[in-house]
Short mmCIF file of C-alpha atoms in Angstrom, two decimals:
data_model
loop_
_atom_site.label_atom_id
_atom_site.label_comp_id
_atom_site.label_asym_id
_atom_site.label_seq_id
_atom_site.Cartn_x
_atom_site.Cartn_y
_atom_site.Cartn_z
CA UNK A 144 32.36 -27.32 33.70
CA UNK A 145 35.94 -28.62 33.74
CA UNK A 146 38.97 -26.96 32.15
CA UNK A 147 39.02 -29.18 29.07
CA UNK A 148 35.31 -28.58 28.32
CA UNK A 149 35.94 -24.83 28.58
CA UNK A 150 38.88 -25.05 26.15
CA UNK A 151 36.83 -27.17 23.77
CA UNK A 152 33.96 -24.70 23.91
CA UNK A 153 36.34 -21.83 23.15
CA UNK A 154 37.97 -23.81 20.34
CA UNK A 155 34.56 -24.48 18.76
CA UNK A 156 33.63 -20.82 19.07
CA UNK A 157 36.63 -19.76 16.93
CA UNK A 158 35.38 -21.28 13.63
CA UNK A 159 31.87 -19.91 14.25
CA UNK A 160 33.31 -16.44 14.92
CA UNK A 161 35.44 -16.69 11.77
CA UNK A 162 32.39 -17.58 9.66
CA UNK A 163 30.33 -14.77 11.18
CA UNK A 164 33.26 -12.33 10.97
CA UNK A 165 33.69 -13.05 7.27
CA UNK A 166 30.11 -11.89 6.73
CA UNK A 167 30.32 -8.56 8.58
CA UNK A 168 31.89 -6.26 5.95
CA UNK A 169 29.95 -7.72 3.00
CA UNK A 170 26.65 -7.43 4.91
CA UNK A 171 27.46 -3.85 6.00
CA UNK A 172 28.24 -3.02 2.36
CA UNK A 173 24.98 -4.60 1.17
CA UNK A 174 23.01 -2.53 3.67
CA UNK A 175 24.81 0.80 3.36
CA UNK A 176 26.73 0.73 0.08
CA UNK A 177 26.13 2.65 -3.15
CA UNK A 178 24.98 0.80 -6.27
CA UNK A 179 27.24 1.00 -9.29
CA UNK A 180 27.47 -0.74 -12.67
CA UNK A 181 30.78 -1.83 -14.19
CA UNK A 182 31.47 -3.02 -17.71
CA UNK A 183 32.91 -6.58 -17.82
CA UNK A 184 34.39 -9.29 -20.07
CA UNK A 185 33.65 -12.80 -18.56
CA UNK A 186 34.80 -16.38 -19.15
CA UNK A 187 33.61 -19.59 -17.40
CA UNK A 188 35.92 -21.57 -15.12
CA UNK A 189 35.07 -23.73 -12.10
CA UNK A 190 36.45 -24.13 -8.59
CA UNK A 191 36.24 -27.56 -6.89
CA UNK A 192 35.27 -26.03 -3.54
CA UNK A 193 32.92 -23.19 -4.42
CA UNK A 194 31.51 -24.40 -7.75
CA UNK A 195 31.02 -22.68 -11.08
CA UNK A 196 31.81 -19.03 -11.33
CA UNK A 197 32.00 -16.42 -14.03
CA UNK A 198 35.48 -14.97 -14.09
CA UNK A 199 35.20 -11.26 -14.67
CA UNK A 200 37.53 -8.65 -16.03
CA UNK A 201 36.65 -4.98 -15.98
CA UNK A 202 37.18 -2.05 -18.25
CA UNK A 203 37.95 -0.15 -15.05
CA UNK A 204 41.01 -2.36 -14.59
CA UNK A 205 42.69 -0.64 -17.52
CA UNK A 206 43.27 3.04 -16.79
CA UNK A 207 45.07 5.63 -18.98
CA UNK A 208 48.28 6.85 -17.33
CA UNK A 209 47.15 10.50 -17.33
CA UNK A 210 44.47 9.60 -14.75
CA UNK A 211 47.06 8.11 -12.39
CA UNK A 212 48.95 10.10 -9.74
CA UNK A 213 52.58 10.71 -10.70
CA UNK A 214 53.91 9.15 -7.49
CA UNK A 215 52.23 5.83 -8.32
CA UNK A 216 53.78 5.82 -11.80
CA UNK A 217 57.17 6.79 -10.41
CA UNK A 218 57.31 4.17 -7.63
CA UNK A 219 55.93 1.47 -9.93
CA UNK A 220 55.48 -1.01 -7.07
CA UNK A 221 53.37 -4.09 -7.79
CA UNK A 222 50.75 -4.63 -5.14
CA UNK A 223 50.49 -0.93 -4.15
CA UNK A 224 47.04 -0.18 -2.74
CA UNK A 225 45.32 2.59 -4.70
CA UNK A 226 41.96 4.37 -4.71
CA UNK A 227 40.05 4.66 -7.96
CA UNK A 228 37.57 7.54 -8.10
CA UNK A 229 34.56 6.74 -10.30
CA UNK A 230 32.10 8.84 -12.30
CA UNK A 231 28.89 7.69 -13.95
CA UNK A 232 29.09 7.88 -17.76
CA UNK A 233 26.22 6.49 -19.89
CA UNK A 234 24.89 4.47 -16.96
CA UNK A 235 28.25 2.81 -16.22
CA UNK A 236 30.76 3.88 -13.57
CA UNK A 237 34.19 4.55 -15.04
CA UNK A 238 37.47 5.62 -13.41
CA UNK A 239 38.42 9.29 -13.52
CA UNK A 240 41.36 9.40 -11.11
CA UNK A 241 43.72 6.94 -9.38
CA UNK A 242 45.27 8.15 -6.10
CA UNK A 243 47.24 6.88 -3.13
CA UNK A 244 45.16 8.93 -0.68
CA UNK A 245 41.57 8.02 0.05
CA UNK A 246 39.26 10.47 -1.83
CA UNK A 247 37.32 12.77 0.51
CA UNK A 248 34.09 12.50 -1.48
CA UNK A 249 32.53 10.59 -4.32
CA UNK A 250 32.30 6.87 -5.07
CA UNK A 251 35.64 5.11 -5.18
CA UNK A 252 37.04 1.57 -5.29
CA UNK A 253 40.03 0.12 -3.49
CA UNK A 254 42.34 -1.49 -6.01
CA UNK A 255 45.82 -2.94 -6.33
CA UNK A 256 48.41 -1.82 -8.86
CA UNK A 257 49.18 -4.70 -11.17
CA UNK A 258 51.26 -3.44 -14.08
CA UNK A 259 52.31 -0.19 -15.74
CA UNK A 260 52.43 -0.39 -19.51
CA UNK A 261 54.59 2.49 -20.74
CA UNK A 262 54.20 1.58 -24.42
CA UNK A 263 50.39 1.69 -24.41
CA UNK A 264 50.40 4.41 -21.72
CA UNK A 265 48.06 2.30 -19.57
CA UNK A 266 47.98 1.22 -15.95
CA UNK A 267 46.53 -2.17 -15.02
CA UNK A 268 44.69 -2.47 -11.71
CA UNK A 269 43.00 -5.32 -9.86
CA UNK A 270 39.87 -5.35 -7.72
CA UNK A 271 38.54 -8.19 -5.60
CA UNK A 272 35.62 -8.53 -7.99
CA UNK A 273 36.88 -11.20 -10.33
CA UNK A 274 34.48 -14.04 -9.45
CA UNK A 275 30.72 -14.27 -9.69
CA UNK A 276 29.51 -17.65 -8.41
CA UNK A 277 26.61 -19.25 -10.27
CA UNK A 278 24.61 -22.46 -9.96
CA UNK A 279 26.27 -25.65 -11.32
CA UNK A 280 26.33 -25.82 -15.14
CA UNK A 281 24.87 -22.35 -15.63
CA UNK A 282 28.12 -20.46 -16.21
CA UNK A 283 28.23 -21.23 -19.93
CA UNK A 284 25.16 -19.12 -20.71
CA UNK A 285 26.95 -16.11 -19.26
CA UNK A 286 29.99 -16.90 -21.34
CA UNK A 287 27.84 -16.97 -24.47
CA UNK A 288 26.13 -13.75 -23.46
CA UNK A 289 29.52 -12.15 -23.04
CA UNK A 290 30.59 -13.30 -26.49
CA UNK A 291 27.51 -11.67 -28.02
CA UNK A 292 27.91 -8.28 -26.52
CA UNK A 293 29.06 -8.03 -22.96
CA UNK A 294 27.80 -8.31 -19.45
CA UNK A 295 27.67 -5.65 -16.77
CA UNK A 296 28.36 -6.20 -13.09
CA UNK A 297 26.15 -4.78 -10.37
CA UNK A 298 28.36 -3.78 -7.47
CA UNK A 299 27.75 -2.38 -3.98
CA UNK A 300 30.47 -0.05 -2.70
CA UNK A 301 31.08 1.37 0.75
CA UNK A 302 34.31 3.18 1.73
CA UNK A 303 36.07 1.64 -1.26
CA UNK A 304 35.10 -1.93 -0.30
CA UNK A 305 33.29 -3.36 -3.30
CA UNK A 306 31.10 -6.43 -3.49
CA UNK A 307 29.51 -8.07 -6.49
CA UNK A 308 25.76 -8.41 -6.07
CA UNK A 309 24.77 -9.47 -9.55
CA UNK A 310 25.54 -9.58 -13.24
CA UNK A 311 23.24 -8.49 -16.04
CA UNK A 312 23.17 -8.71 -19.80
CA UNK A 313 23.71 -5.39 -21.48
CA UNK B 203 58.98 -36.25 29.42
CA UNK B 204 57.49 -37.13 26.02
CA UNK B 205 57.63 -40.84 25.31
CA UNK B 206 59.64 -42.07 22.35
CA UNK B 207 57.32 -43.69 19.82
CA UNK B 208 58.50 -46.96 18.28
CA UNK B 209 56.96 -49.82 16.34
CA UNK B 210 55.62 -52.91 18.11
CA UNK B 211 58.34 -55.16 16.63
CA UNK B 212 61.03 -52.66 17.66
CA UNK B 213 59.77 -52.72 21.25
CA UNK B 214 59.87 -56.52 21.19
CA UNK B 215 63.54 -56.46 20.09
CA UNK B 216 64.32 -53.83 22.73
CA UNK B 217 62.65 -55.91 25.46
CA UNK B 218 64.54 -59.02 24.37
CA UNK B 219 67.88 -57.19 24.45
CA UNK B 220 67.14 -55.53 27.79
CA UNK B 221 66.21 -58.93 29.21
CA UNK B 222 69.53 -60.29 27.94
CA UNK B 223 71.45 -57.36 29.49
CA UNK B 224 69.61 -57.87 32.78
CA UNK B 225 70.37 -61.58 32.82
CA UNK B 226 74.02 -60.93 32.00
CA UNK B 227 74.16 -58.60 34.99
CA UNK B 228 75.13 -55.59 32.88
CA UNK B 229 71.91 -53.72 33.72
CA UNK B 230 69.92 -53.69 36.96
CA UNK B 231 66.24 -54.69 36.90
CA UNK B 232 65.13 -51.21 37.95
CA UNK B 233 67.12 -49.63 35.13
CA UNK B 234 65.53 -52.04 32.65
CA UNK B 235 62.02 -50.95 33.72
CA UNK B 236 63.10 -47.30 33.59
CA UNK B 237 64.37 -47.70 30.03
CA UNK B 238 61.25 -49.57 28.93
CA UNK B 239 59.05 -46.79 30.26
CA UNK B 240 60.71 -44.25 27.94
CA UNK B 241 59.21 -46.05 24.94
CA UNK B 242 55.68 -46.31 23.69
CA UNK B 243 54.27 -48.33 20.84
CA UNK B 244 52.91 -46.25 17.98
CA UNK B 245 49.19 -46.64 17.76
CA UNK B 246 48.18 -48.21 14.49
CA UNK B 247 45.06 -47.28 12.62
CA UNK B 248 42.38 -49.85 13.46
CA UNK B 249 39.72 -51.12 11.07
CA UNK B 250 36.95 -49.34 13.00
CA UNK B 251 38.90 -46.07 12.98
CA UNK B 252 39.56 -46.39 9.25
CA UNK B 253 35.85 -46.92 8.56
CA UNK B 254 34.85 -43.98 10.74
CA UNK B 255 37.50 -41.59 9.39
CA UNK B 256 36.81 -42.48 5.77
CA UNK B 257 33.09 -42.04 6.53
CA UNK B 258 33.65 -38.53 7.92
CA UNK B 259 35.84 -37.59 4.96
CA UNK B 260 33.16 -38.81 2.54
CA UNK B 261 30.39 -36.89 4.30
CA UNK B 262 32.66 -33.81 4.48
CA UNK B 263 33.44 -34.10 0.76
CA UNK B 264 29.71 -34.45 0.10
CA UNK B 265 28.96 -31.27 2.04
CA UNK B 266 31.76 -29.39 0.25
CA UNK B 267 30.35 -30.59 -3.07
CA UNK B 268 26.82 -29.63 -1.98
CA UNK B 269 28.04 -26.10 -1.28
CA UNK B 270 29.96 -26.01 -4.56
CA UNK B 271 26.85 -26.97 -6.55
CA UNK B 272 25.29 -23.68 -5.34
CA UNK B 273 21.66 -24.71 -5.82
CA UNK B 274 19.55 -21.64 -6.28
CA UNK B 275 16.49 -23.39 -4.77
CA UNK B 276 17.99 -23.24 -1.30
CA UNK B 277 18.52 -19.73 0.05
CA UNK B 278 21.98 -18.53 1.08
CA UNK B 279 20.87 -17.87 4.66
CA UNK B 280 19.40 -21.39 4.93
CA UNK B 281 22.68 -22.88 3.74
CA UNK B 282 24.65 -20.73 6.18
CA UNK B 283 22.45 -21.73 9.12
CA UNK B 284 22.71 -25.38 8.01
CA UNK B 285 26.52 -25.15 8.12
CA UNK B 286 26.60 -23.49 11.56
CA UNK B 287 24.10 -25.98 13.03
CA UNK B 288 25.93 -28.92 11.43
CA UNK B 289 29.29 -27.69 12.77
CA UNK B 290 27.99 -27.21 16.29
CA UNK B 291 26.03 -30.48 16.09
CA UNK B 292 29.12 -32.47 15.06
CA UNK B 293 31.19 -31.05 17.91
CA UNK B 294 28.43 -31.45 20.45
CA UNK B 295 27.81 -35.05 19.41
CA UNK B 296 31.58 -35.64 19.39
CA UNK B 297 31.81 -34.26 22.92
CA UNK B 298 28.85 -36.30 24.13
CA UNK B 299 30.28 -39.56 22.78
CA UNK B 300 33.85 -39.00 23.98
CA UNK B 301 33.65 -41.48 26.85
CA UNK B 302 31.25 -44.08 25.45
CA UNK B 303 32.37 -44.15 21.79
CA UNK B 304 35.78 -42.43 21.60
CA UNK B 305 36.50 -43.43 18.00
CA UNK B 306 33.11 -42.29 16.67
CA UNK B 307 33.49 -39.12 18.71
CA UNK B 308 36.83 -38.34 17.03
CA UNK B 309 35.40 -38.89 13.57
CA UNK B 310 32.55 -36.48 14.39
CA UNK B 311 35.11 -33.84 15.37
CA UNK B 312 36.84 -34.43 12.02
CA UNK B 313 33.54 -34.04 10.23
CA UNK B 314 33.10 -30.72 12.06
CA UNK B 315 36.48 -29.58 10.74
CA UNK B 316 35.38 -30.35 7.17
CA UNK B 317 31.98 -28.69 7.66
CA UNK B 318 33.77 -25.55 8.86
CA UNK B 319 35.82 -25.57 5.62
CA UNK B 320 32.61 -25.90 3.62
CA UNK B 321 31.29 -22.89 5.57
CA UNK B 322 34.27 -20.77 4.49
CA UNK B 323 33.70 -21.61 0.85
CA UNK B 324 29.99 -20.95 1.29
CA UNK B 325 30.69 -17.44 2.60
CA UNK B 326 33.07 -16.82 -0.34
CA UNK B 327 30.30 -17.93 -2.67
CA UNK B 328 27.55 -15.96 -0.88
CA UNK B 329 29.38 -12.66 -1.24
CA UNK B 330 31.27 -13.46 -4.47
CA UNK B 331 34.69 -12.97 -2.88
CA UNK B 332 37.34 -12.44 -5.52
CA UNK B 333 41.07 -12.98 -5.47
CA UNK B 334 42.98 -16.21 -4.94
CA UNK B 335 41.43 -19.18 -3.16
CA UNK B 336 44.46 -19.59 -0.86
CA UNK B 337 43.07 -17.08 1.67
CA UNK B 338 40.21 -19.52 2.36
CA UNK B 339 42.75 -22.12 3.52
CA UNK B 340 44.28 -19.60 5.88
CA UNK B 341 40.93 -19.11 7.61
CA UNK B 342 40.42 -22.87 7.63
CA UNK B 343 43.81 -23.34 9.29
CA UNK B 344 43.18 -20.54 11.79
CA UNK B 345 39.81 -21.97 12.76
CA UNK B 346 40.92 -25.53 13.45
CA UNK B 347 44.20 -24.92 15.30
CA UNK B 348 42.45 -24.21 18.65
CA UNK B 349 40.49 -27.44 18.16
CA UNK B 350 43.70 -29.38 17.50
CA UNK B 351 45.08 -28.00 20.75
CA UNK B 352 41.92 -28.57 22.83
CA UNK B 353 41.51 -32.13 21.54
CA UNK B 354 45.27 -32.75 21.44
CA UNK B 355 44.68 -34.13 17.95
CA UNK B 356 47.59 -34.75 15.59
CA UNK B 357 45.46 -35.17 12.47
CA UNK B 358 43.73 -31.80 12.85
CA UNK B 359 47.09 -30.13 13.48
CA UNK B 360 48.53 -31.82 10.40
CA UNK B 361 45.60 -30.52 8.36
CA UNK B 362 46.11 -27.02 9.79
CA UNK B 363 49.80 -27.14 8.79
CA UNK B 364 48.93 -28.31 5.27
CA UNK B 365 46.39 -25.47 4.95
CA UNK B 366 48.98 -22.95 6.17
CA UNK B 367 51.34 -24.38 3.55
CA UNK B 368 48.70 -23.95 0.80
CA UNK B 369 48.08 -20.37 1.97
CA UNK B 370 51.75 -19.53 1.67
CA UNK B 371 51.85 -20.73 -1.93
CA UNK B 372 49.56 -17.83 -2.91
CA UNK B 373 50.78 -16.28 -6.16
CA UNK B 374 51.15 -12.79 -4.68
CA UNK B 375 53.51 -14.13 -1.96
CA UNK B 376 55.55 -16.37 -4.24
CA UNK B 377 56.01 -13.51 -6.70
CA UNK B 378 57.14 -11.31 -3.82
CA UNK B 379 54.29 -8.79 -4.07
CA UNK B 380 53.59 -8.94 -0.34
CA UNK B 381 54.90 -10.66 2.80
CA UNK B 382 52.51 -12.30 5.30
CA UNK B 383 54.66 -11.38 8.36
CA UNK B 384 52.13 -12.48 10.93
CA UNK B 385 52.17 -16.05 9.54
CA UNK B 386 55.37 -16.36 11.62
CA UNK B 387 53.17 -16.38 14.72
CA UNK B 388 51.18 -19.14 13.13
CA UNK B 389 54.26 -21.19 12.33
CA UNK B 390 55.49 -20.82 15.94
CA UNK B 391 52.04 -21.88 17.21
CA UNK B 392 52.09 -25.01 15.02
CA UNK B 393 55.58 -25.94 16.28
CA UNK B 394 54.64 -25.40 19.95
CA UNK B 395 51.33 -27.26 19.72
CA UNK B 396 53.01 -30.14 17.90
CA UNK B 397 55.49 -30.45 20.78
CA UNK B 398 52.76 -30.14 23.42
CA UNK B 399 50.36 -32.75 22.04
CA UNK B 400 52.92 -35.47 21.44
CA UNK B 401 55.15 -34.83 18.47
CA UNK B 402 53.77 -35.91 15.09
CA UNK B 403 56.43 -36.55 12.46
CA UNK B 404 54.04 -35.79 9.59
CA UNK B 405 53.16 -32.37 11.04
CA UNK B 406 56.84 -31.77 11.81
CA UNK B 407 57.66 -32.54 8.19
CA UNK B 408 55.08 -30.12 6.77
CA UNK B 409 55.82 -27.47 9.41
CA UNK B 410 59.53 -27.82 8.65
CA UNK B 411 58.91 -26.33 5.22
CA UNK B 412 56.79 -23.38 6.42
CA UNK B 413 59.68 -21.14 7.60
CA UNK B 414 61.60 -22.10 4.46
CA UNK B 415 58.76 -20.88 2.25
CA UNK B 416 58.62 -17.71 4.33
CA UNK B 417 62.32 -17.09 3.66
CA UNK B 418 61.63 -17.59 -0.05
CA UNK B 419 58.77 -15.07 0.08
CA UNK B 420 60.93 -12.45 1.83
CA UNK B 421 63.71 -13.06 -0.68
CA UNK B 422 61.34 -12.72 -3.65
CA UNK B 423 59.95 -9.55 -2.16
CA UNK B 424 63.46 -8.04 -1.94
CA UNK B 425 64.44 -9.11 -5.46
CA UNK B 426 60.93 -8.49 -6.88
CA UNK B 427 60.88 -12.15 -7.97
CA UNK B 428 63.70 -11.51 -10.46
CA UNK B 429 65.09 -14.78 -11.88
CA UNK B 430 68.64 -13.35 -12.04
CA UNK B 431 68.97 -13.87 -8.28
CA UNK B 432 67.67 -17.43 -8.19
CA UNK B 433 71.18 -18.69 -7.46
CA UNK B 434 71.32 -16.57 -4.27
CA UNK B 435 68.09 -18.18 -3.06
CA UNK B 436 69.52 -21.59 -3.96
CA UNK B 437 72.66 -20.84 -1.95
CA UNK B 438 70.59 -19.66 1.03
CA UNK B 439 68.57 -22.90 1.01
CA UNK B 440 71.75 -24.91 0.54
CA UNK B 441 73.33 -23.20 3.56
CA UNK B 442 70.21 -23.74 5.69
CA UNK B 443 70.00 -27.40 4.67
CA UNK B 444 73.69 -28.03 5.39
CA UNK B 445 73.41 -26.17 8.70
CA UNK B 446 70.47 -28.37 9.78
CA UNK B 447 72.31 -31.53 8.74
CA UNK B 448 75.54 -30.61 10.49
CA UNK B 449 73.89 -29.25 13.65
CA UNK B 450 72.75 -32.49 15.16
CA UNK B 451 72.21 -31.23 18.67
CA UNK B 452 68.61 -31.27 19.86
CA UNK B 453 67.08 -31.50 16.42
CA UNK B 454 64.28 -33.97 15.82
CA UNK B 455 64.93 -36.65 13.22
CA UNK B 456 62.20 -35.37 10.91
CA UNK B 457 63.77 -31.89 10.75
CA UNK B 458 67.04 -33.55 9.78
CA UNK B 459 65.22 -35.19 6.86
CA UNK B 460 63.82 -31.77 5.89
CA UNK B 461 67.42 -30.47 6.06
CA UNK B 462 68.62 -33.19 3.67
CA UNK B 463 65.76 -32.55 1.26
CA UNK B 464 66.41 -28.81 1.33
CA UNK B 465 70.13 -28.93 0.62
CA UNK B 466 69.61 -31.73 -1.90
CA UNK B 467 66.88 -29.81 -3.71
CA UNK B 468 68.86 -26.56 -3.64
CA UNK B 469 71.97 -28.29 -4.97
CA UNK B 470 69.99 -29.94 -7.75
CA UNK B 471 68.70 -26.50 -8.79
CA UNK B 472 72.21 -25.00 -8.59
CA UNK B 473 73.59 -27.81 -10.73
CA UNK B 474 72.03 -26.13 -13.78
CA UNK B 475 74.19 -23.57 -15.56
CA UNK B 476 71.42 -21.11 -16.42
CA UNK B 477 70.66 -20.48 -12.74
CA UNK B 478 74.07 -18.86 -12.21
CA UNK B 479 75.14 -15.41 -13.49
CA UNK B 480 78.21 -17.10 -15.05
CA UNK B 481 77.12 -20.48 -16.37
CA UNK B 482 80.38 -22.47 -15.87
CA UNK B 483 80.12 -22.06 -12.06
CA UNK B 484 77.72 -25.00 -11.92
CA UNK B 485 80.63 -27.40 -12.69
CA UNK B 486 82.94 -26.58 -9.72
CA UNK B 487 79.83 -26.16 -7.55
CA UNK B 488 78.52 -29.61 -8.47
CA UNK B 489 81.94 -31.21 -7.91
CA UNK B 490 82.27 -29.60 -4.47
CA UNK B 491 78.73 -30.57 -3.54
CA UNK B 492 79.25 -34.17 -4.68
CA UNK B 493 82.37 -34.33 -2.49
CA UNK B 494 80.33 -33.07 0.45
CA UNK B 495 77.63 -35.67 -0.21
CA UNK B 496 80.30 -38.39 -0.44
CA UNK B 497 81.57 -37.24 2.97
CA UNK B 498 78.03 -37.63 4.35
CA UNK B 499 77.68 -41.05 2.71
CA UNK B 500 80.98 -42.10 4.31
CA UNK B 501 79.53 -41.10 7.66
CA UNK B 502 76.70 -43.57 7.04
CA UNK B 503 73.90 -41.32 5.81
CA UNK B 504 71.51 -43.32 3.64
CA UNK B 505 69.56 -40.24 2.54
CA UNK B 506 72.79 -38.82 1.12
CA UNK B 507 73.05 -41.87 -1.14
CA UNK B 508 69.68 -40.94 -2.63
CA UNK B 509 70.86 -37.34 -3.17
CA UNK B 510 74.09 -38.64 -4.71
CA UNK B 511 72.12 -40.89 -7.08
CA UNK B 512 69.77 -38.04 -8.03
CA UNK B 513 72.73 -35.76 -8.83
CA UNK B 514 74.53 -38.40 -10.90
CA UNK B 515 71.33 -39.30 -12.73
CA UNK B 516 70.62 -35.63 -13.46
CA UNK B 517 74.06 -35.20 -15.07
CA UNK B 518 73.77 -38.49 -16.89
CA UNK B 519 70.46 -37.44 -18.51
CA UNK B 520 71.82 -33.99 -19.35
CA UNK B 521 74.92 -35.29 -21.08
CA UNK B 522 73.60 -38.51 -22.64
CA UNK B 523 70.57 -37.04 -24.42
CA UNK B 524 72.91 -34.91 -26.50
CA UNK B 525 74.92 -37.68 -28.08
CA UNK B 526 73.35 -41.08 -27.31
CA UNK B 527 70.38 -42.72 -29.06
CA UNK B 528 67.24 -42.73 -26.90
CA UNK B 529 67.28 -46.50 -26.35
CA UNK B 530 70.81 -46.37 -24.93
CA UNK B 531 69.85 -43.49 -22.67
CA UNK B 532 67.09 -45.59 -21.13
CA UNK B 533 69.12 -48.82 -20.89
CA UNK B 534 72.17 -47.15 -19.32
CA UNK B 535 69.85 -45.05 -17.13
CA UNK B 536 68.10 -48.23 -15.95
CA UNK B 537 71.44 -49.92 -15.24
CA UNK B 538 72.57 -46.88 -13.28
CA UNK B 539 69.40 -46.97 -11.17
CA UNK B 540 69.78 -50.72 -10.57
CA UNK B 541 73.35 -50.08 -9.49
CA UNK B 542 72.25 -47.31 -7.14
CA UNK B 543 69.55 -49.58 -5.72
CA UNK B 544 72.04 -52.37 -5.12
CA UNK B 545 74.49 -49.95 -3.44
CA UNK B 546 71.70 -48.53 -1.27
CA UNK B 547 70.59 -51.97 -0.14
CA UNK B 548 74.19 -52.96 0.62
CA UNK B 549 74.76 -49.84 2.72
CA UNK B 550 71.46 -50.40 4.50
CA UNK B 551 72.45 -53.94 5.42
CA UNK B 552 75.70 -52.59 6.80
CA UNK B 553 73.63 -50.40 9.13
CA UNK B 554 73.54 -46.67 9.73
CA UNK B 555 70.64 -44.28 10.11
CA UNK B 556 68.85 -42.54 7.34
CA UNK B 557 70.64 -39.35 8.19
CA UNK B 558 73.55 -40.21 10.43
#
């Protein structure tokens, strides 16, 4: 095997490794993660590369300020990574505390601080759970379902890494 | 030494002139051959290549669309395996045909690049990845750069630079929420590979903007994307652009063009009063800048004429819309453009480079 063939072989291995690497954490979460349910509010956009998806917003993205650590409120830095500790209430997991330190026990999500609303006394967070991809032309039925009464998201969580595994009508 | 790429007609003129100089006894025959060897004719896209490349792009687009349709009848694992097999198959077939059918081989490599992109979007879809789509382009760029280097392929490198560009336009970076520091390594890699594989102007042009976007991201991160400091960013870009234009030593022509576009764009932005903390500053600024552009025009820079025209036209529109009827605005605007066009053509006939 000459030098060029070796380089070419290595170069071709990089994309394959990237594709496999992208699957590692989600697969580990699917196998070992905890199941939780989150309350959502969807709409129905489309992406030219990945197809139709249901764009999801969560009740857990809006947290009362009293649940948030004072340091987070004080620093008020957009993009700060936070941990959101969850507790099951009426079958749905809801936030009970937002911290900078990783919680030692319990189910928690990794989130990003988006906006602090001092007037409404709320803190807006973001999770990487905003898209649920569906088959072409099937997103609308989820939109209609959402309009009638809401949809819940089935999520797998492991060490704060959360992955959408399904959506269900309430 | 990298050969200087020129057009076929340009080489013909060069040969004719060198022949004349040789016959006149000004240049020796050996020197003539030496000079001729510095130049190489730019390869033009052949009909066969066009067919093959368009074919690969169409198939690639089809595969991307197939992934996007997300048919539930085909399992996710099947689709994933299909992508991996297709990617490896394209590259293997490309490798096998390199000697016998080089053009077809190249188009198969290109198809592989597109299939890899489809794979990234498939994984995003399989695991319902959230967030902005720009991250997908980063992975796409990362994955194909080694291939661009191994194949010494300008088109793949150009695509990788465009993808890196798309990645850097991610909302969270532009708004200054985070800085992708390590992308600097990527930018350096693109520059080095572009030099190593025979400089491509198109890649140089795109890559020329990457560090500039990075500077913008760092700036927005410091100012938290506050619009009050937009004039500082404008001045930074203006300074960089002017620096590039005035530092002519060892800078490739395409980077000079980027320099002109940057200072021209920055000046256009700074010519609006609401960008500045004190709105009247835009007047002395614009006058000073126009004087600078006139100095460049005097030195024979054709690109500066375009910047000059853009600046004059911008002020004309600003002022005329307030007190002239619409029809006059268009007629006078049209006359101004015709005048600029005539002036540009006249200067061009006189000679002078696009940026000299």
